[in-house]
Amino acid sequence: MHGHNTAEFLDGVSGFIGCFYLSLAAMNATAALYLWQTGKARSYFKVAGLTITTAHLWLAVALIFTVMGGIALGGMAGLLSLPIGLRAALDNIMGPMTYTLGSLVILTVLYLGRSFFVKPIVAWAGLNLSLLFMGLSLTDYDFAQIVTKPDNVPIVAMVYLLAYFTWLSAYRAVENDKRIANGQGPLESEDDEKILVWPDLVYTELICMIVLTVVLLVWAVALQAPLEEPASAVKTPNPSKAPWYFLGLQEMLVYYDPWMAGVVLPSMVVFGLMAIPYIDFNKAGNGYYTINERKFAYLTFQFGFLVLWVTLIVMGTFLRGPNWNFFGFYETWDAHKVEALNNVDLSEYFWVRIFGVGRPQAPEGAGTLQSIGWILVRESPGIVCLIGYFAFLPPAMVLYSKFFRKMFIQMGFLRFMVLSNLILMMALLPIKMLARWSSLNMKYFISIPEYFLNF
Amino acid sequence: MPPIDQIIRESQIWKSIFRHPAPVDRRNRVVVMLTNFFLHLHPVSIKKQGIALSFTWCMGGITFFLFLVETVTGVLLMFYYRPTLEWAYADITALRDVASLGILREVHRWAAHAMVITVWLHMYRVFLTGSYKPPREFNWVIGVILLLLTLLLSFTGYLLPWDQLAIWAITVGSNMARATPILGHEGPGAALLTLDGIDMITNASDARFGLLGARFVGEETLNRFYVLHCIAIPLGAALLMAIHFWRIRKDGGISGPL
Ligand code: HEM
C-alpha cells in the first residue's frame, strides 16, 4: 500500500458504498414484500405467537444492510472491511492454480448439488453473500481500483448476469427433469397455445427497448468512457492487455506459443462451435431446458464456456497485473514483483535429467535436412507423447470405455474423431497448466525454437 | 367533431404510410403483422412459450437492438471523427468536451461491451435449450459467424480513439498473427517458403502485415480498421442477421418441445 492516502480513499468511496448497501437493502425488502404478498413465504417456527417466515428472514437482512448503508454514508466505511489478516491470507493462497482448480471444484459442487443450489432461497442467499463480499472488498484500495475501472465494470456485470442465467436455466432444467421422470412433458410443453404476436410480443419488445435505452443512458452518464494519453509507439504500458473478451487467449500465452494461443486454438474454438450441431446426435432436449437428458453435452459445453472461456477472462482482467504476473484480489499491482521462472522443456527432462546425457545436437556444419533430423530426435519424447495423445487415445477410449463405444457406434468414425479430438484439445490446456504448476515446471512438450515451433 | 387521433388516422397521409387500420380487433391485429414491413419479420401468431422471457431471455432480440443502437450512434460519431494520426485523438477529446450530446461516445462504447455479453448469453441460451438441433443446425452456424463478427467489430473499434489503451491492445492482439503457421514471419513453417534462398514471408508480407497494412500499428492500420469497422463488418453482419432471422421462420419458429 503506497502512493495513496487510505483515509482520503475511504472518504471518496463511502458515498458509493453506502448507496450500494442501501440498494441491497431495497432488493431484500422487495423480496420480502413479494414473498409476503404472494403468500409464497414459507414458515419456519413460531416465536411468541409470531410465525417466522422467509419473508421475515429477508426483511431482517434488509435491515442489516440498511444499518450498514447508514454506517458507510456516515463516513465510517472503513469499519465495513474484511480484516487485513484475512485479506492477506486470501492473497497468499490465490494463484493461477488455486484460482483455476478452485473454480473447477466450485462448479463441480454446484453441478452435483444442483437440485439443492437451484432452490430460490439458496440462490438468493448466495447472491446476498457474494454482494456482501463485494461490498466488504470495495473498501480495499487495490480491489476497488481494478473492479471500478470503467472498462472492467461490464465484466463485473457479466459475471452476475452469467450467474443469474446459469441459475435460471438450471432451475428450469431441474424442474423439467423431475417432470420428465414422472412421465410428464417439460414445462415448455404446457404453453403450446398459439397467441397473436400483436400485441403480446410487439409490446414486450417495445418495453424491452425502452428499458434498455434507459439503462444505456444512465450507464453513459454515470461512467465516462476511458481515454488515456495519446498513442505513443515508444511508451509501452505495463501490463499491455488485449481487449477484455480476448483475455482468455492472452492467458493461454502463458502455456502456449502465440501460433497456438493466437491462431490455432481460436480457429478451433470457432470450428468446434460450428461443429456442435453436427456432432451432437442426441435427439432429446430440443426446445426445452434439461440436464439429465443431455449430461455429456451439457458438461462439455459448460467446461468449455464457463471454465475455459469465462473464468480465464475474469482472471486475465482482475488478477493479471504488470508483466502478466498474478496478483491476488487485494494485492498492489507492483511492476517490480519478480516471479522465479525456471521452467524446463520435456526434452531437457528426458535427455539431461533422466539419461544424464546432453540433448542430441546436430554436428557442426550439418545440412538443413540433417539438422532437422537431429531436432526430431532431440524432441522425440514430446512428439511421441503428442501422437499418442491424439492418435491413440480416441481408439483406446472406444476400446476401453463402454460409454464412448456406444457413442462411437451411434456417431460413426468421422464424427467420433472430430469430437474426441476437440475434447482432447480442450483437455490439453488444463493438462499443460498442471504440468506447469506441479513440481515438473514443464515448459514445452516440444520445443523447436529454430522453426518457431514450440508446443 | 371526431377525436383528433381519429382524424389523423383517417387522413390520406396516414393511410398512405400505414397500409392497415389500427390493430384494435383480432382481424386487424393479424393484418398489421402481414402488411407492415418491420413487423413482417415476425409471424402472425406464435406459441406462448416461444415468447416467454424465461425461455428465450430475449437475448437475441436485445443483441439486435444493441446492433441498431451501435449503427445510429456510430453514424453520429462518424460526423465528428477523422481517422488520421493528426485528428483521431483530438476528435475523440472534442467529442467529450465540445460536442453537444457529450455522451455519444459513452453510449457507443458501453453498448458495444453489452453486445458482446448479450451475444454470449444468447448463444448460451440456444445451447441450453438444445435449439441448435435439427432442423436448426445451420442457423447455429450462422450464429457462430455472427458471434465472430461481433467480436471483430468490437476489436476494430477499439483502435479508433488512438490512445495508449487502443494501440497497445491492438498491438498485443495482432502480434499473434505474426506467429500464424506458414503465413506469419515468426510462425512455424514460414521458413519453408523460400525462393532461391529469399524468404517469401517477412515482416512486410506476412499475415500480420495484411491485417495492419504496415509493420506496426500505424496510420495505415487506423485507416484499415476504420473501414472494416464502419463499413465492411457491419454490412457483413447485417446480411447474416437477415439470413439468421429468415432462417428462424423457415426452420419452424422458436424451438419448443416436439
Ligand atoms: C449478432 C448476433 C445475433 C443476433 C442479432 C441474433 C438474433 C437472434 C434472435 C432475435 C433470435 C430469436 C430468438 C431469441 O431471441 O432467442 C435468434 C435465434 C437463434 N439464434 Fe441468434 N442471434 C445472434 C447470434 C447468434 C449466435 C452467436 C448463435 C449461436 C452460436 C445463434 C443461434 C441462434 C439459433 C440456433 C436460434 C434459434 C433459436 C430457437 O429456435 O430457439 N445466434 N437469434
PDB file of N, CA and C in Angstrom, chain A residues 363-409:
ATOM      1  N   PRO A 363      25.775 -32.238 -35.639  1.00  0.00           N
ATOM      2  CA  PRO A 363      27.206 -31.903 -35.682  1.00  0.00           C
ATOM      3  C   PRO A 363      27.419 -30.592 -36.429  1.00  0.00           C
ATOM      4  N   GLU A 364      28.526 -29.975 -36.135  1.00  0.00           N
ATOM      5  CA  GLU A 364      28.935 -28.721 -36.779  1.00  0.00           C
ATOM      6  C   GLU A 364      28.848 -28.869 -38.297  1.00  0.00           C
ATOM      7  N   GLY A 365      28.265 -27.903 -38.990  1.00  0.00           N
ATOM      8  CA  GLY A 365      28.261 -27.895 -40.452  1.00  0.00           C
ATOM      9  C   GLY A 365      27.281 -28.858 -41.094  1.00  0.00           C
ATOM     10  N   ALA A 366      26.291 -29.328 -40.329  1.00  0.00           N
ATOM     11  CA  ALA A 366      25.314 -30.247 -40.900  1.00  0.00           C
ATOM     12  C   ALA A 366      24.375 -29.504 -41.840  1.00  0.00           C
ATOM     13  N   GLY A 367      23.871 -30.220 -42.867  1.00  0.00           N
ATOM     14  CA  GLY A 367      22.928 -29.592 -43.798  1.00  0.00           C
ATOM     15  C   GLY A 367      21.564 -29.423 -43.149  1.00  0.00           C
ATOM     16  N   THR A 368      20.662 -28.765 -43.890  1.00  0.00           N
ATOM     17  CA  THR A 368      19.337 -28.473 -43.322  1.00  0.00           C
ATOM     18  C   THR A 368      18.606 -29.754 -42.938  1.00  0.00           C
ATOM     19  N   LEU A 369      18.541 -30.695 -43.883  1.00  0.00           N
ATOM     20  CA  LEU A 369      17.786 -31.909 -43.616  1.00  0.00           C
ATOM     21  C   LEU A 369      18.379 -32.658 -42.438  1.00  0.00           C
ATOM     22  N   GLN A 370      19.719 -32.697 -42.415  1.00  0.00           N
ATOM     23  CA  GLN A 370      20.382 -33.421 -41.342  1.00  0.00           C
ATOM     24  C   GLN A 370      20.057 -32.787 -39.992  1.00  0.00           C
ATOM     25  N   SER A 371      20.079 -31.458 -39.942  1.00  0.00           N
ATOM     26  CA  SER A 371      19.809 -30.845 -38.635  1.00  0.00           C
ATOM     27  C   SER A 371      18.353 -31.012 -38.246  1.00  0.00           C
ATOM     28  N   ILE A 372      17.447 -31.035 -39.243  1.00  0.00           N
ATOM     29  CA  ILE A 372      16.050 -31.303 -38.904  1.00  0.00           C
ATOM     30  C   ILE A 372      15.930 -32.699 -38.301  1.00  0.00           C
ATOM     31  N   GLY A 373      16.645 -33.644 -38.891  1.00  0.00           N
ATOM     32  CA  GLY A 373      16.640 -34.998 -38.344  1.00  0.00           C
ATOM     33  C   GLY A 373      17.081 -35.007 -36.891  1.00  0.00           C
ATOM     34  N   TRP A 374      18.155 -34.290 -36.604  1.00  0.00           N
ATOM     35  CA  TRP A 374      18.649 -34.232 -35.224  1.00  0.00           C
ATOM     36  C   TRP A 374      17.628 -33.585 -34.300  1.00  0.00           C
ATOM     37  N   ILE A 375      16.981 -32.554 -34.802  1.00  0.00           N
ATOM     38  CA  ILE A 375      15.967 -31.889 -33.969  1.00  0.00           C
ATOM     39  C   ILE A 375      14.846 -32.865 -33.637  1.00  0.00           C
ATOM     40  N   LEU A 376      14.435 -33.634 -34.652  1.00  0.00           N
ATOM     41  CA  LEU A 376      13.361 -34.594 -34.407  1.00  0.00           C
ATOM     42  C   LEU A 376      13.772 -35.613 -33.357  1.00  0.00           C
ATOM     43  N   VAL A 377      15.018 -36.044 -33.422  1.00  0.00           N
ATOM     44  CA  VAL A 377      15.493 -36.989 -32.406  1.00  0.00           C
ATOM     45  C   VAL A 377      15.455 -36.322 -31.036  1.00  0.00           C
ATOM     46  N   ARG A 378      15.944 -35.097 -30.997  1.00  0.00           N
ATOM     47  CA  ARG A 378      16.004 -34.388 -29.719  1.00  0.00           C
ATOM     48  C   ARG A 378      14.616 -34.264 -29.112  1.00  0.00           C
ATOM     49  N   GLU A 379      13.634 -33.951 -29.967  1.00  0.00           N
ATOM     50  CA  GLU A 379      12.284 -33.706 -29.454  1.00  0.00           C
ATOM     51  C   GLU A 379      11.409 -34.952 -29.488  1.00  0.00           C
ATOM     52  N   SER A 380      12.018 -36.106 -29.784  1.00  0.00           N
ATOM     53  CA  SER A 380      11.187 -37.303 -29.941  1.00  0.00           C
ATOM     54  C   SER A 380      10.305 -37.607 -28.736  1.00  0.00           C
ATOM     55  N   PRO A 381      10.745 -37.397 -27.493  1.00  0.00           N
ATOM     56  CA  PRO A 381       9.827 -37.738 -26.389  1.00  0.00           C
ATOM     57  C   PRO A 381       8.503 -36.991 -26.494  1.00  0.00           C
ATOM     58  N   GLY A 382       8.581 -35.692 -26.765  1.00  0.00           N
ATOM     59  CA  GLY A 382       7.350 -34.906 -26.854  1.00  0.00           C
ATOM     60  C   GLY A 382       6.520 -35.305 -28.052  1.00  0.00           C
ATOM     61  N   ILE A 383       7.192 -35.560 -29.182  1.00  0.00           N
ATOM     62  CA  ILE A 383       6.461 -35.917 -30.399  1.00  0.00           C
ATOM     63  C   ILE A 383       5.714 -37.234 -30.190  1.00  0.00           C
ATOM     64  N   VAL A 384       6.390 -38.172 -29.555  1.00  0.00           N
ATOM     65  CA  VAL A 384       5.742 -39.460 -29.295  1.00  0.00           C
ATOM     66  C   VAL A 384       4.532 -39.262 -28.383  1.00  0.00           C
ATOM     67  N   CYS A 385       4.708 -38.485 -27.327  1.00  0.00           N
ATOM     68  CA  CYS A 385       3.589 -38.229 -26.405  1.00  0.00           C
ATOM     69  C   CYS A 385       2.405 -37.653 -27.162  1.00  0.00           C
ATOM     70  N   LEU A 386       2.682 -36.680 -28.009  1.00  0.00           N
ATOM     71  CA  LEU A 386       1.604 -35.968 -28.677  1.00  0.00           C
ATOM     72  C   LEU A 386       0.867 -36.863 -29.666  1.00  0.00           C
ATOM     73  N   ILE A 387       1.643 -37.622 -30.432  1.00  0.00           N
ATOM     74  CA  ILE A 387       0.999 -38.531 -31.381  1.00  0.00           C
ATOM     75  C   ILE A 387       0.162 -39.540 -30.612  1.00  0.00           C
ATOM     76  N   GLY A 388       0.727 -40.024 -29.505  1.00  0.00           N
ATOM     77  CA  GLY A 388      -0.028 -40.972 -28.690  1.00  0.00           C
ATOM     78  C   GLY A 388      -1.321 -40.349 -28.218  1.00  0.00           C
ATOM     79  N   TYR A 389      -1.229 -39.103 -27.789  1.00  0.00           N
ATOM     80  CA  TYR A 389      -2.395 -38.427 -27.221  1.00  0.00           C
ATOM     81  C   TYR A 389      -3.501 -38.289 -28.253  1.00  0.00           C
ATOM     82  N   PHE A 390      -3.137 -37.801 -29.435  1.00  0.00           N
ATOM     83  CA  PHE A 390      -4.185 -37.519 -30.412  1.00  0.00           C
ATOM     84  C   PHE A 390      -4.552 -38.714 -31.284  1.00  0.00           C
ATOM     85  N   ALA A 391      -3.619 -39.628 -31.520  1.00  0.00           N
ATOM     86  CA  ALA A 391      -3.930 -40.715 -32.442  1.00  0.00           C
ATOM     87  C   ALA A 391      -4.350 -41.979 -31.715  1.00  0.00           C
ATOM     88  N   PHE A 392      -3.793 -42.214 -30.520  1.00  0.00           N
ATOM     89  CA  PHE A 392      -4.114 -43.486 -29.876  1.00  0.00           C
ATOM     90  C   PHE A 392      -5.172 -43.378 -28.797  1.00  0.00           C
ATOM     91  N   LEU A 393      -5.321 -42.204 -28.206  1.00  0.00           N
ATOM     92  CA  LEU A 393      -6.338 -42.094 -27.160  1.00  0.00           C
ATOM     93  C   LEU A 393      -7.760 -42.312 -27.682  1.00  0.00           C
ATOM     94  N   PRO A 394      -8.132 -41.691 -28.828  1.00  0.00           N
ATOM     95  CA  PRO A 394      -9.514 -41.913 -29.285  1.00  0.00           C
ATOM     96  C   PRO A 394      -9.865 -43.381 -29.483  1.00  0.00           C
ATOM     97  N   PRO A 395      -9.038 -44.174 -30.231  1.00  0.00           N
ATOM     98  CA  PRO A 395      -9.397 -45.596 -30.329  1.00  0.00           C
ATOM     99  C   PRO A 395      -9.369 -46.290 -28.969  1.00  0.00           C
ATOM    100  N   ALA A 396      -8.429 -45.864 -28.106  1.00  0.00           N
ATOM    101  CA  ALA A 396      -8.369 -46.501 -26.791  1.00  0.00           C
ATOM    102  C   ALA A 396      -9.660 -46.231 -26.019  1.00  0.00           C
ATOM    103  N   MET A 397     -10.175 -44.999 -26.173  1.00  0.00           N
ATOM    104  CA  MET A 397     -11.420 -44.673 -25.488  1.00  0.00           C
ATOM    105  C   MET A 397     -12.528 -45.613 -25.948  1.00  0.00           C
ATOM    106  N   VAL A 398     -12.567 -45.866 -27.250  1.00  0.00           N
ATOM    107  CA  VAL A 398     -13.614 -46.739 -27.781  1.00  0.00           C
ATOM    108  C   VAL A 398     -13.449 -48.154 -27.248  1.00  0.00           C
ATOM    109  N   LEU A 399     -12.182 -48.595 -27.187  1.00  0.00           N
ATOM    110  CA  LEU A 399     -11.952 -49.977 -26.778  1.00  0.00           C
ATOM    111  C   LEU A 399     -12.241 -50.196 -25.304  1.00  0.00           C
ATOM    112  N   TYR A 400     -11.864 -49.224 -24.488  1.00  0.00           N
ATOM    113  CA  TYR A 400     -11.897 -49.500 -23.052  1.00  0.00           C
ATOM    114  C   TYR A 400     -13.049 -48.852 -22.312  1.00  0.00           C
ATOM    115  N   SER A 401     -13.805 -47.979 -22.968  1.00  0.00           N
ATOM    116  CA  SER A 401     -14.912 -47.369 -22.226  1.00  0.00           C
ATOM    117  C   SER A 401     -16.223 -47.678 -22.923  1.00  0.00           C
ATOM    118  N   LYS A 402     -17.131 -48.240 -22.159  1.00  0.00           N
ATOM    119  CA  LYS A 402     -18.430 -48.610 -22.704  1.00  0.00           C
ATOM    120  C   LYS A 402     -19.140 -47.384 -23.250  1.00  0.00           C
ATOM    121  N   PHE A 403     -19.035 -46.289 -22.454  1.00  0.00           N
ATOM    122  CA  PHE A 403     -19.711 -45.049 -22.804  1.00  0.00           C
ATOM    123  C   PHE A 403     -19.300 -44.567 -24.189  1.00  0.00           C
ATOM    124  N   PHE A 404     -17.981 -44.498 -24.395  1.00  0.00           N
ATOM    125  CA  PHE A 404     -17.507 -43.995 -25.682  1.00  0.00           C
ATOM    126  C   PHE A 404     -17.748 -45.001 -26.798  1.00  0.00           C
ATOM    127  N   ARG A 405     -17.787 -46.302 -26.454  1.00  0.00           N
ATOM    128  CA  ARG A 405     -18.038 -47.286 -27.504  1.00  0.00           C
ATOM    129  C   ARG A 405     -19.449 -47.088 -28.055  1.00  0.00           C
ATOM    130  N   LYS A 406     -20.399 -46.905 -27.134  1.00  0.00           N
ATOM    131  CA  LYS A 406     -21.771 -46.694 -27.582  1.00  0.00           C
ATOM    132  C   LYS A 406     -21.853 -45.448 -28.471  1.00  0.00           C
ATOM    133  N   MET A 407     -21.135 -44.423 -28.016  1.00  0.00           N
ATOM    134  CA  MET A 407     -21.122 -43.183 -28.758  1.00  0.00           C
ATOM    135  C   MET A 407     -20.554 -43.406 -30.157  1.00  0.00           C
ATOM    136  N   PHE A 408     -19.457 -44.125 -30.214  1.00  0.00           N
ATOM    137  CA  PHE A 408     -18.775 -44.375 -31.484  1.00  0.00           C
ATOM    138  C   PHE A 408     -19.712 -45.085 -32.451  1.00  0.00           C
ATOM    139  N   ILE A 409     -20.423 -46.080 -31.930  1.00  0.00           N
ATOM    140  CA  ILE A 409     -21.310 -46.843 -32.804  1.00  0.00           C
ATOM    141  C   ILE A 409     -22.423 -45.943 -33.334  1.00  0.00           C
TER     142      ILE A 409
END
